[in-house]
Amino acid sequence: MHTLALVSQKGGAGKTTLALHLAVAAHRAGLQVAIADLDPQSSAWKWSERRKDHPEAVVTSAEQLDHVKAQGAAGGLDLLIIDSAPHADRPALVACKAADLILIPCRASILDIDAIGQTHDLTTIARKPSWVVFNACNTSTEFDLEEARAGLRERDVPVYPGAVYQRVSYARGFIPGRTAQEIEPGGRAASEIDHLFRWTADLMRLSLSQTDSIEAA
Ligand SMILES: Nc1ncnc2c1ncn2[C@@H]1O[C@H](COP(=O)(O)OP(=O)(O)OP(=O)(O)O)[C@@H](O)[C@H]1O
Ligand SMILES: [Mg+2]
């Protein structure tokens, strides 16, 4: 079983959004996937309650995470995705240590980029590979993504070469327990998530038995 963690000490960066969209992408690609919701707000779990379908989310805590992982592996899961809470050093470190790969969602603003160091330090302490993923980027902004990527790379912070843009479908899908690629198949959000998922799966060496999602849409 592989474990992917979405971690960012900054609130509202897009941890839950990316965790749920990647989980649905993995499910649609034929993987057995579940979400471990480490956030006391339980947003991922509430989404899964509305969804009443795979992939499921379980509420857990830093103390229980090893147990949830062991149960998932014993139950034949291919992938466990951990959605973590903001402003929580120890649980975030536990999530980092439990992961094979960590994605750090980051809004494309200088304030968010300046705050990345704290989260990146946790991934370094955990000695796990981590990548910043720029999320909720504004297509019409002055903000130069390339410049931001280069600035982070100079600080030895790896950055996902793609980007996830600000799109209403990301939030709208959550209301009925769905995701953007389900409510708007073939849309831009679906394509962004497909790209991020394939890139992540490649890094994790996940073998994808079925690829029904974007290209086929
Ligand atoms: N790419 C996007 N496009 C549009 N809205 C987005 C996008 N990413 C996130 N959002 C919205 O921003 C808000 C925060 O996102 P989300 O809950 O995923 O962040 P989070 O990091 O999990 O927050 P928290 O730290 O509170 O757990 C939500 O309302 C979500 O719908
Ligand atoms: Mg969240």
GROMACS .gro file of N, CA and C in nm, residues 29-31 207-211:
model
   24
   29ALA      N    1  -0.930   0.533  -1.157
   29ALA     CA    2  -0.822   0.464  -1.228
   29ALA      C    3  -0.811   0.318  -1.185
   30GLY      N    4  -0.907   0.274  -1.104
   30GLY     CA    5  -0.913   0.132  -1.070
   30GLY      C    6  -0.839   0.095  -0.942
   31LEU      N    7  -0.794   0.194  -0.865
   31LEU     CA    8  -0.723   0.163  -0.741
   31LEU      C    9  -0.819   0.153  -0.623
  207SER      N   10   0.073   0.143  -1.001
  207SER     CA   11   0.036   0.090  -1.133
  207SER      C   12  -0.114   0.109  -1.152
  208LEU      N   13  -0.147   0.173  -1.261
  208LEU     CA   14  -0.287   0.207  -1.288
  208LEU      C   15  -0.345   0.104  -1.384
  209SER      N   16  -0.440   0.027  -1.333
  209SER     CA   17  -0.495  -0.081  -1.414
  209SER      C   18  -0.595  -0.030  -1.515
  210GLN      N   19  -0.654   0.083  -1.485
  210GLN     CA   20  -0.765   0.129  -1.568
  210GLN      C   21  -0.756   0.281  -1.574
  211THR      N   22  -0.774   0.337  -1.689
  211THR     CA   23  -0.765   0.483  -1.699
  211THR      C   24  -0.888   0.535  -1.771
   0.00000   0.00000   0.00000
